Short mmCIF file of C-alpha atoms and ligand atoms in Angstrom, two decimals:
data_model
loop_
_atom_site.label_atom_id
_atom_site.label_comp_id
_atom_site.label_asym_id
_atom_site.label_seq_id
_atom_site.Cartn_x
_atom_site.Cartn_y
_atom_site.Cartn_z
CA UNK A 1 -42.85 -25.46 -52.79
CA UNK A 2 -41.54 -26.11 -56.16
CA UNK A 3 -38.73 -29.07 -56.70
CA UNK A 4 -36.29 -28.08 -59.41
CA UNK A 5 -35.51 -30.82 -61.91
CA UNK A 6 -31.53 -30.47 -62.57
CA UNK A 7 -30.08 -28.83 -59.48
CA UNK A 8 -26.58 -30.48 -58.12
CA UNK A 9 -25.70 -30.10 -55.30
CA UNK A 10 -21.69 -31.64 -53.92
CA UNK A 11 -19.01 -31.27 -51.87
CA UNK A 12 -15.34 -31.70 -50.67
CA UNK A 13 -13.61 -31.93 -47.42
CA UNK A 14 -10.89 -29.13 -46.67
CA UNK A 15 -8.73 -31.48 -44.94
CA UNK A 16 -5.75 -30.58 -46.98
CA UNK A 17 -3.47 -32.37 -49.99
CA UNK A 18 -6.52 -32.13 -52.54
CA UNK A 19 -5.30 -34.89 -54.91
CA UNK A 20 -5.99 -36.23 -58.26
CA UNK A 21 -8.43 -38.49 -56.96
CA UNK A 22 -10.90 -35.32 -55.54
CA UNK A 23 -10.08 -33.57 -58.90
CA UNK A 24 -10.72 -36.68 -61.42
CA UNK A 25 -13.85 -38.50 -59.33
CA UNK A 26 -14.91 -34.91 -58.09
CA UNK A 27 -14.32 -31.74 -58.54
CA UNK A 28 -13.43 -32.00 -63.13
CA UNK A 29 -16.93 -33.33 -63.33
CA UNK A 30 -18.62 -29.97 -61.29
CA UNK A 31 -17.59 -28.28 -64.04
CA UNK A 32 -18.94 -29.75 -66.97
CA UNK A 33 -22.75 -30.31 -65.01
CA UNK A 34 -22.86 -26.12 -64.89
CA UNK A 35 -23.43 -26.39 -68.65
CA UNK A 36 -26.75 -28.12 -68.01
CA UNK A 37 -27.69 -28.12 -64.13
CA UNK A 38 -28.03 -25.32 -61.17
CA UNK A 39 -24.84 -26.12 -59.35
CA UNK A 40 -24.71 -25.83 -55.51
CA UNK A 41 -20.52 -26.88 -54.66
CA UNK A 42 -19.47 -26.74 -51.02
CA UNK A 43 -16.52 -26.46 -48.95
CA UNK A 44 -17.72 -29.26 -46.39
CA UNK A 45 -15.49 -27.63 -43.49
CA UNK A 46 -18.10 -29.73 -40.84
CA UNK A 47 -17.24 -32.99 -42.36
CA UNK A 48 -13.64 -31.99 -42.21
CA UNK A 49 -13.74 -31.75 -38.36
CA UNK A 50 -14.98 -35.17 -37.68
CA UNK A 51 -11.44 -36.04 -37.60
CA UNK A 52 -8.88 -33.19 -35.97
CA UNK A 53 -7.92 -30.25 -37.72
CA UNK A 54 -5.41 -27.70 -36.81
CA UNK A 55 -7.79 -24.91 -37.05
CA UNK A 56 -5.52 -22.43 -39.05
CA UNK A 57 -4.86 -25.15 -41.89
CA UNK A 58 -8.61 -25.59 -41.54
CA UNK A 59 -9.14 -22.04 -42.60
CA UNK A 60 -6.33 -22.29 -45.05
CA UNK A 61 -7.33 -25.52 -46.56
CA UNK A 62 -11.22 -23.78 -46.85
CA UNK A 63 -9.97 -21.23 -48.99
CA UNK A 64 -8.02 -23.46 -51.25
CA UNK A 65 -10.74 -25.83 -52.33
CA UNK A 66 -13.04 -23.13 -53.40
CA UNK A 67 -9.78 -21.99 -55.10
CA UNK A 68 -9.78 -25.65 -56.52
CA UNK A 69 -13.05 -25.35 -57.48
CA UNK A 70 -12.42 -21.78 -59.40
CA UNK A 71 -8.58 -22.89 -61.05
CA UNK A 72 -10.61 -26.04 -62.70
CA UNK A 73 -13.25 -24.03 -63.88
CA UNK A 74 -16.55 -23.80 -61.79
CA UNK A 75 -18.02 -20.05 -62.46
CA UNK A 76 -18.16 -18.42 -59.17
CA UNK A 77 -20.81 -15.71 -60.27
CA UNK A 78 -22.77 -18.50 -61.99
CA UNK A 79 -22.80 -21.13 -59.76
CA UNK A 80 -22.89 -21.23 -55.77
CA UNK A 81 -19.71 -21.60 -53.94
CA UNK A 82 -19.32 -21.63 -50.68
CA UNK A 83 -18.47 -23.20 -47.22
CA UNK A 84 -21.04 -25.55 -45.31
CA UNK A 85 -20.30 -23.71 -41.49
CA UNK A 86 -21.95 -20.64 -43.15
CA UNK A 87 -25.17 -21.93 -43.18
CA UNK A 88 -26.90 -23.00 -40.46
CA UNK A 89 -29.63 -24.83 -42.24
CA UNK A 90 -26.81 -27.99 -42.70
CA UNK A 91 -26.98 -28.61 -39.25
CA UNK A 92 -30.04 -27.85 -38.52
CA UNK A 93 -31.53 -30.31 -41.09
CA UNK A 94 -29.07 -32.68 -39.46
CA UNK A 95 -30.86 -32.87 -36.20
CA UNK A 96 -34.25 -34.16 -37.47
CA UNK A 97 -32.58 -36.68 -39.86
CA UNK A 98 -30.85 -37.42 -37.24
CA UNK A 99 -34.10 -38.35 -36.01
CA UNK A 100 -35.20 -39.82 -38.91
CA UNK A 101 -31.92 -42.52 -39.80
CA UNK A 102 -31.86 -45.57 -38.14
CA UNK A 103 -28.81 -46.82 -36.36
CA UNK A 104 -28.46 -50.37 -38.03
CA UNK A 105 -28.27 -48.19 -41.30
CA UNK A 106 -25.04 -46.59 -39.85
CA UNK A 107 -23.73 -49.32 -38.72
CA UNK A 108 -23.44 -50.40 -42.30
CA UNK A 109 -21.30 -47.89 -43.06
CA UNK A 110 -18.02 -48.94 -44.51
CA UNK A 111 -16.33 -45.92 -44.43
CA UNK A 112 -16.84 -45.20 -41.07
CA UNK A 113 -15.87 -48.89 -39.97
CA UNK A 114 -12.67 -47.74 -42.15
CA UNK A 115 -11.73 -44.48 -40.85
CA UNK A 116 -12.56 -45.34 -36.75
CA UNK A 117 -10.04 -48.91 -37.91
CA UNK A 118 -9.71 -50.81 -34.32
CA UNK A 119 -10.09 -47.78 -32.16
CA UNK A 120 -13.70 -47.51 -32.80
CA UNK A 121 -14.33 -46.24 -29.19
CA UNK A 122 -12.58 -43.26 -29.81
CA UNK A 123 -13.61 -42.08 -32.85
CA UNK A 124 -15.53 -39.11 -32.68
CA UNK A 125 -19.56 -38.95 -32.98
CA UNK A 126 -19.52 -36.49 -35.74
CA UNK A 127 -17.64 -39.21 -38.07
CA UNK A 128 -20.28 -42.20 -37.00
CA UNK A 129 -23.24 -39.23 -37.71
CA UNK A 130 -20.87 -38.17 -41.14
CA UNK A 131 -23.43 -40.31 -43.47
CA UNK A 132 -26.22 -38.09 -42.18
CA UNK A 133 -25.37 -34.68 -42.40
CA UNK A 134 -23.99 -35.66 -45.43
CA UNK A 135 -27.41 -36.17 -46.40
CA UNK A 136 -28.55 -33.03 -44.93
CA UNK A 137 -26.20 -31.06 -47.32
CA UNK A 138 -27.99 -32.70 -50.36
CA UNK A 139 -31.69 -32.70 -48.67
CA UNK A 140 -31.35 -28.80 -47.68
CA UNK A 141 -31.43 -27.82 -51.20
CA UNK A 142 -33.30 -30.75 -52.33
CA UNK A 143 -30.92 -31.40 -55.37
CA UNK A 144 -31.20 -33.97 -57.64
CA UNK A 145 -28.02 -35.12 -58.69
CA UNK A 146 -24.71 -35.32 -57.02
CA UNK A 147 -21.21 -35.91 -58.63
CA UNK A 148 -19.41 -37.96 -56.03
CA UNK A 149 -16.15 -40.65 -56.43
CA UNK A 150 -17.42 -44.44 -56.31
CA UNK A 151 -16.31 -44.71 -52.51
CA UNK A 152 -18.96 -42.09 -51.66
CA UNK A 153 -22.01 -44.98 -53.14
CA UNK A 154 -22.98 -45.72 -50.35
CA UNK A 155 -23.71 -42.65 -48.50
CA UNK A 156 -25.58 -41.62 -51.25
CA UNK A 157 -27.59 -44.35 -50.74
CA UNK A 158 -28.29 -43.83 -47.57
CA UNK A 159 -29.55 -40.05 -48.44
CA UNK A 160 -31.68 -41.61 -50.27
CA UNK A 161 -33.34 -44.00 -47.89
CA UNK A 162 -33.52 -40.88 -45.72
CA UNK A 163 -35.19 -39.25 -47.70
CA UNK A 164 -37.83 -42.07 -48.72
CA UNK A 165 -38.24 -42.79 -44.85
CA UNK A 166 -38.62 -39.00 -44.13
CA UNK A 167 -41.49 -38.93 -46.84
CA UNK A 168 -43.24 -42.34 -45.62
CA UNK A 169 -42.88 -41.11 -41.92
CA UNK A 170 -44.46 -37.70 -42.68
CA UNK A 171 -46.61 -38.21 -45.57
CA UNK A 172 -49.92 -37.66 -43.97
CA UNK A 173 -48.58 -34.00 -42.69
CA UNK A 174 -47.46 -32.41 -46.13
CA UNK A 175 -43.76 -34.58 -46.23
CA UNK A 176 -45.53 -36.77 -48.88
CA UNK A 177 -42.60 -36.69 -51.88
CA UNK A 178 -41.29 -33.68 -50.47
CA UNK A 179 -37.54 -34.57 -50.54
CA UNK A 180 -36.46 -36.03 -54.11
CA UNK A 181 -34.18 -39.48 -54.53
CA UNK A 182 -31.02 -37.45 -55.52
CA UNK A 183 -29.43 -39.59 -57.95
CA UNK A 184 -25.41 -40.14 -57.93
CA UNK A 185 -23.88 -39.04 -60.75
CA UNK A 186 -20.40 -41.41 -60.67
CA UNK A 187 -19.05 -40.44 -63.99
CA UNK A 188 -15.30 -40.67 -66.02
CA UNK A 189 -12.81 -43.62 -66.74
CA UNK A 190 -11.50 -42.96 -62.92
CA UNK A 191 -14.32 -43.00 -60.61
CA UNK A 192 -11.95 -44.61 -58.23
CA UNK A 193 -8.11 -43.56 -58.28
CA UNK A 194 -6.21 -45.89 -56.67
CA UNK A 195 -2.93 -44.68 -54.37
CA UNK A 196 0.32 -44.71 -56.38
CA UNK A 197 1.96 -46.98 -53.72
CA UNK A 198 -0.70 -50.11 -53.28
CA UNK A 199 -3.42 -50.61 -56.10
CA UNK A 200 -5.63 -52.04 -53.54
CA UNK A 201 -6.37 -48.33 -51.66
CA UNK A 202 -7.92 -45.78 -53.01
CA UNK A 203 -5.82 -42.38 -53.42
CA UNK A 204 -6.87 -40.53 -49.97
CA UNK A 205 -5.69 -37.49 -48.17
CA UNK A 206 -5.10 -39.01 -45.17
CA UNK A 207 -2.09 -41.31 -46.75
CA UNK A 208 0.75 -41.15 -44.38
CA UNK A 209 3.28 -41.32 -47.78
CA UNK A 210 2.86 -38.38 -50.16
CA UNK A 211 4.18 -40.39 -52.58
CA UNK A 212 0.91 -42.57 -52.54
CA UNK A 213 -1.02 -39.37 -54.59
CA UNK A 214 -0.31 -36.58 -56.94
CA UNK A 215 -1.54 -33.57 -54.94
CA UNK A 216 -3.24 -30.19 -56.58
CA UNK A 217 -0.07 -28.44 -55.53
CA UNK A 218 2.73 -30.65 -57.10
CA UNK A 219 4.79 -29.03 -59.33
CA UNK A 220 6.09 -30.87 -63.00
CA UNK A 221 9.44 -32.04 -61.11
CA UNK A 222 6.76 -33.67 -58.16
CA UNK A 223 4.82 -35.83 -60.41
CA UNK A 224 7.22 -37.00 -62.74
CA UNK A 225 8.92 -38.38 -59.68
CA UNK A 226 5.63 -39.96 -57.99
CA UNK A 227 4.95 -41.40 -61.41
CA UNK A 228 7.85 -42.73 -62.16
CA UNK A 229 8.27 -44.35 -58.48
CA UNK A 230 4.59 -45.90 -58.66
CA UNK A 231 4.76 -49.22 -57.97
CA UNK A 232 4.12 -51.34 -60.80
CA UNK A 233 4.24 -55.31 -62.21
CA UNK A 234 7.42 -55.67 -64.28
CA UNK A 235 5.33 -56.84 -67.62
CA UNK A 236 4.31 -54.76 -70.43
CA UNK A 237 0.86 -53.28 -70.59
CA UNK A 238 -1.88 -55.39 -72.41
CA UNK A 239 -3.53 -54.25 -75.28
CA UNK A 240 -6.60 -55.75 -74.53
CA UNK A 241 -8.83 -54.43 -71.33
CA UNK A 242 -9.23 -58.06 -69.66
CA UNK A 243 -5.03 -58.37 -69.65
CA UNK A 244 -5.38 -56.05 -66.55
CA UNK A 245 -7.34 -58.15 -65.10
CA UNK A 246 -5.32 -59.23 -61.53
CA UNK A 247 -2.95 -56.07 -62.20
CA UNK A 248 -4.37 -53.34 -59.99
CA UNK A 249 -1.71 -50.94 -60.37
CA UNK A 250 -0.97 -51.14 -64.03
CA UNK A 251 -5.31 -50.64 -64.47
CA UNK A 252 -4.93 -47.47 -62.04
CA UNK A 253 -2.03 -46.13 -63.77
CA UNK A 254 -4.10 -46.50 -67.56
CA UNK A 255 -7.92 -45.62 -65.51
CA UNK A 256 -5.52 -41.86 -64.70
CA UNK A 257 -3.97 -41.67 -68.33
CA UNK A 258 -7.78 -42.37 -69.83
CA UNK A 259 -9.45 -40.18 -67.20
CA UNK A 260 -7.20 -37.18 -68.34
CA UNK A 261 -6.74 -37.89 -71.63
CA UNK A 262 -10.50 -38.07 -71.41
CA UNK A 263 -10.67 -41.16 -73.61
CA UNK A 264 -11.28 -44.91 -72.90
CA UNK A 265 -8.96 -47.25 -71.11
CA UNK A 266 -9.80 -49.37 -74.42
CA UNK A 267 -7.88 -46.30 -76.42
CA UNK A 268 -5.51 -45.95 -74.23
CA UNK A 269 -4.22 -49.70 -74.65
CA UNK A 270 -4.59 -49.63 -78.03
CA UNK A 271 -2.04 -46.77 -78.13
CA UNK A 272 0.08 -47.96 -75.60
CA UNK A 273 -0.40 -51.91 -75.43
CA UNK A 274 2.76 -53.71 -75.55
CA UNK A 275 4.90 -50.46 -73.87
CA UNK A 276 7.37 -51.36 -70.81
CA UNK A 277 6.12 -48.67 -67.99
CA UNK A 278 9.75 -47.15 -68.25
CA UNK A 279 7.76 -45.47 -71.77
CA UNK A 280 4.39 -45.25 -70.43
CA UNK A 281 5.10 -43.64 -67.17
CA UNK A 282 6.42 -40.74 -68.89
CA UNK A 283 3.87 -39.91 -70.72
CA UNK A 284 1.74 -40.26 -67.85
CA UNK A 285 3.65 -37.92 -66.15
CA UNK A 286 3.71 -35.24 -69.26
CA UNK A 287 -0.22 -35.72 -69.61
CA UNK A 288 -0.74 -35.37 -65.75
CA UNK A 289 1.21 -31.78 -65.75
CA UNK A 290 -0.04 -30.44 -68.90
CA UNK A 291 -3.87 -30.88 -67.67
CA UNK A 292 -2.68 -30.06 -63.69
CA UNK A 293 -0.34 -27.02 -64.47
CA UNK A 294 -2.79 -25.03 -65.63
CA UNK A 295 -4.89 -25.62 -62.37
CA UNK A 296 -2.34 -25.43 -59.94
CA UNK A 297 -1.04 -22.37 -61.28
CA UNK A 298 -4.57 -20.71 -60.94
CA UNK A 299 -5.09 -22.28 -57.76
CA UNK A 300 -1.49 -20.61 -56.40
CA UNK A 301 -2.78 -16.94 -57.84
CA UNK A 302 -6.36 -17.46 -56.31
CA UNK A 303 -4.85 -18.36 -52.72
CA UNK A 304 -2.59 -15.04 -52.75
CA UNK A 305 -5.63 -13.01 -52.89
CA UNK A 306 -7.46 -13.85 -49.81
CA UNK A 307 -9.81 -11.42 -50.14
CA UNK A 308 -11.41 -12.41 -53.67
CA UNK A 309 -11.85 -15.92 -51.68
CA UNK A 310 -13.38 -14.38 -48.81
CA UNK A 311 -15.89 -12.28 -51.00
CA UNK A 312 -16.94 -15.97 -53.45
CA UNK A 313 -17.40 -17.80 -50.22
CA UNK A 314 -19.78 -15.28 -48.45
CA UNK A 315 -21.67 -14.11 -51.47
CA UNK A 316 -21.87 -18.03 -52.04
CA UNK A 317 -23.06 -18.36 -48.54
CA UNK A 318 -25.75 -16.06 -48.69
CA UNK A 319 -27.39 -17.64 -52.08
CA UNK A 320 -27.27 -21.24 -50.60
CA UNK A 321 -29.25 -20.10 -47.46
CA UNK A 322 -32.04 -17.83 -49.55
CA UNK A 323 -32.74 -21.93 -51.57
CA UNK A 324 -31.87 -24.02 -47.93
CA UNK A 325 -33.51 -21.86 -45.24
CA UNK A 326 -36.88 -21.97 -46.56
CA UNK A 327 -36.62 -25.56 -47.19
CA UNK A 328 -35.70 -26.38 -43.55
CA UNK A 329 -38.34 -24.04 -42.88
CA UNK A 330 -40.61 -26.29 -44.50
CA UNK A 331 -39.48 -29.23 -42.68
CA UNK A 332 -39.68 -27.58 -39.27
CA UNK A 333 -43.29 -27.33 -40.30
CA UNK A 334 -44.26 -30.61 -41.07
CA UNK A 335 -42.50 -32.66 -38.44
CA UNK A 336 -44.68 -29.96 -36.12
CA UNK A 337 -42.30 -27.50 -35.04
CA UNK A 338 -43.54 -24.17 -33.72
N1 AQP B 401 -9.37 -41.88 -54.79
C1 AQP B 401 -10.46 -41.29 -55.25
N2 AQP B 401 -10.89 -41.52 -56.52
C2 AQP B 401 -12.00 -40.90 -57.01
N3 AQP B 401 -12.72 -40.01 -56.28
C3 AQP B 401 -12.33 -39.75 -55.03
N4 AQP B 401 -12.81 -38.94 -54.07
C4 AQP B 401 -12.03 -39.03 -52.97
N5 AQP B 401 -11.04 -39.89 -53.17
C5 AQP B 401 -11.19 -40.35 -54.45
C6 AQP B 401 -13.99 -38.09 -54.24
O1 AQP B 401 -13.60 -36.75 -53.95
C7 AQP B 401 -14.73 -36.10 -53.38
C8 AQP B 401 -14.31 -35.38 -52.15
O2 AQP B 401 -13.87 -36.30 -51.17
P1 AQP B 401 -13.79 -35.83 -49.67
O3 AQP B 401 -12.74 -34.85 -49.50
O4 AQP B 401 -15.08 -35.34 -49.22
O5 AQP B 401 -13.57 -37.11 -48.81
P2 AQP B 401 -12.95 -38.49 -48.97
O6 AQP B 401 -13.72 -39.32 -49.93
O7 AQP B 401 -12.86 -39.04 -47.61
O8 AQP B 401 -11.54 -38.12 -49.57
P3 AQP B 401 -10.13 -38.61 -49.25
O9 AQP B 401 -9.27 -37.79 -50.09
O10 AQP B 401 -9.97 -40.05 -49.41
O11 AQP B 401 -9.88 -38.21 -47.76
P4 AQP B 401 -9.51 -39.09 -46.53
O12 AQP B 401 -8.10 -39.44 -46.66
O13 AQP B 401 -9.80 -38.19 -45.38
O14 AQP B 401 -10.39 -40.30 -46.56
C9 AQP B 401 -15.81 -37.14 -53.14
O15 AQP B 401 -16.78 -37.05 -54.18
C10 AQP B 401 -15.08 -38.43 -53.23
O16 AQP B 401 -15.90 -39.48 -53.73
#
């Protein structure tokens, strides 16, 4: 079986208010890897129920991240789009890594520790079992690289050592370098957006104050307000990069202006060094909806016509099982499956 060389495969949870932090650590960078790379981008609607979702915002919030995905720029007929429930071979794959990943390696898991909080008992098994089908989804297609936000380092690591142990474990029945290391591809000036409210959390869907992130459906009015009540230090902004040292919020605020700007923080302080916020939150704000408008205006036109969705995410569907099927095929056969 032949292993491609550039094929990406990544994803992104439809559990509704897609912010700036999916589109700046995520989703901008899918686009520019379709220049160079085979690009495999999922709708990870599994991952989404490891936590409760009302199943018609599910479907609703499905449709809009492959609409996400289209607005910013990802070529539907080029690339493969589509939604991870579609294809069986994700959670089949699961099962025998399941068998495969060891528990003390989940137990290391930060984000789970952070998402199940004190309540750990409760949490569901599909979020303590989240790391591995999340390796699964990269392991089915064996891809290479995957563009992920810095909070997803770890799992990525962990597909990794998955896939090492997988190989080691089965190397004497064919499994010998059969699953690549895919490498993480953490890339931009904002690999970690920080919430608007406290510089200390990163920007996250779940947020109980909508003020904390600038969503993929805020209009001009929305983010000029969120920007301009982001909680900041009452200096003026450095001009050098250590002077933001100990400053969390003014470094977000300049990490987003750089990130969209698509410059350096370095040129951002040179241009802006010595500005009170009440000047450089403005022209955050103007930035933010000039590059955003454009996406959430595509992104409202996509979602009114269902059926175009409907038709990306099933043709999508059907390409990503002719590449994962035979893989997990493969599998099935060297673990001894009849
Ligand atoms: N704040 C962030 N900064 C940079 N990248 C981020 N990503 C998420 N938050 C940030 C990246 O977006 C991609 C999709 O994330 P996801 O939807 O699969 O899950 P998540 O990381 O759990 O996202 P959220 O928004 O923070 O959701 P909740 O609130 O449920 O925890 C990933 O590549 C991720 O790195």
């Amino acid at each position: 079986m032949e292993q491609p060389t550039n094929r990406v495969f990544s994803g992104v949870q439809p559990t509704g208010n897609l912010h700036l932090g999916n589109y700046l650590g995520a989703i901008r960078n899918f686009v520019g890897l379709q220049e160079t790379h085979e690009c495999i981008y999922c709708v990870v609607d599994m991952h989404a129920i490891t936590a409760w979702q009302d199943p018609k915002e599910l479907a609703h919030n499905t449709r809009e991240v492959a609409a996400a995905y289209i607005a910013a720029g990802v070529d539907a007929d080029k690339q493969v789009i589509f939604n991870q429930s579609k294809v069986s071979a994700h959670a089949e794959l699961t099962w025998i890594l399941n068998c495969v990943a060891r528990i003390g390696w989940l137990n290391r898991m930060t984000q789970f520790k952070e998402k199940a909080g004190k309540n750990r008992e409760n949490a569901s098994v599909g979020l303590y079992d989240y790391p591995v089908l999340m390796a699964a989804d990269i392991l089915a297609y064996r891809a290479t690289h995957v563009p992920v936000g810095d909070d997803q380092k770890q799992h990525l690591e962990l597909a990794r050592d998955i896939a090492q142990k997988f190989n080691n474990d089965f190397a004497e029945f064919g499994g010998e370098d059969f699953f690549p290391q895919p490498e993480p591809l953490i890339m931009g000036a904002a690999t970690r957006v920080m919430s608007l409210r406290d510089g200390s959390k990163k920007m996250s869907k779940s947020d109980p104050s909508d003020m904390s992130r600038i969503t993929l459906t805020d209009t001009a009015d929305d983010i000029a307000k969120k920007i301009r009540k982001a909680r900041t230090d009452p200096e003026p902004l450095p001009s050098e990069l250590d002077g933001l040292k100990d400053r969390p919020e003014a470094d977000n605020l300049v990490g987003i202006y750089a990130a969209l700007a698509d410059v350096t923080k370095e040129a951002v302080l040179q241009e802006h060094g010595g500005s009170q916020f009440s000047s450089f939150k403005p022209a955050l704000a103007d930035l933010a909806n000039e590059k955003l408008s454009p996406i959430t205006g595509e992104m409202a036109r996509l979602m009114e016509d269902t059926t175009y969705i409907g038709s990306v995410l099933q043709k999508g569907s059907q390409r990503a099982s002719a590449i994962a099927q035979p893989v997990v095929a493969r599998v099935k056969e060297i673990v001894g499956f009849i």
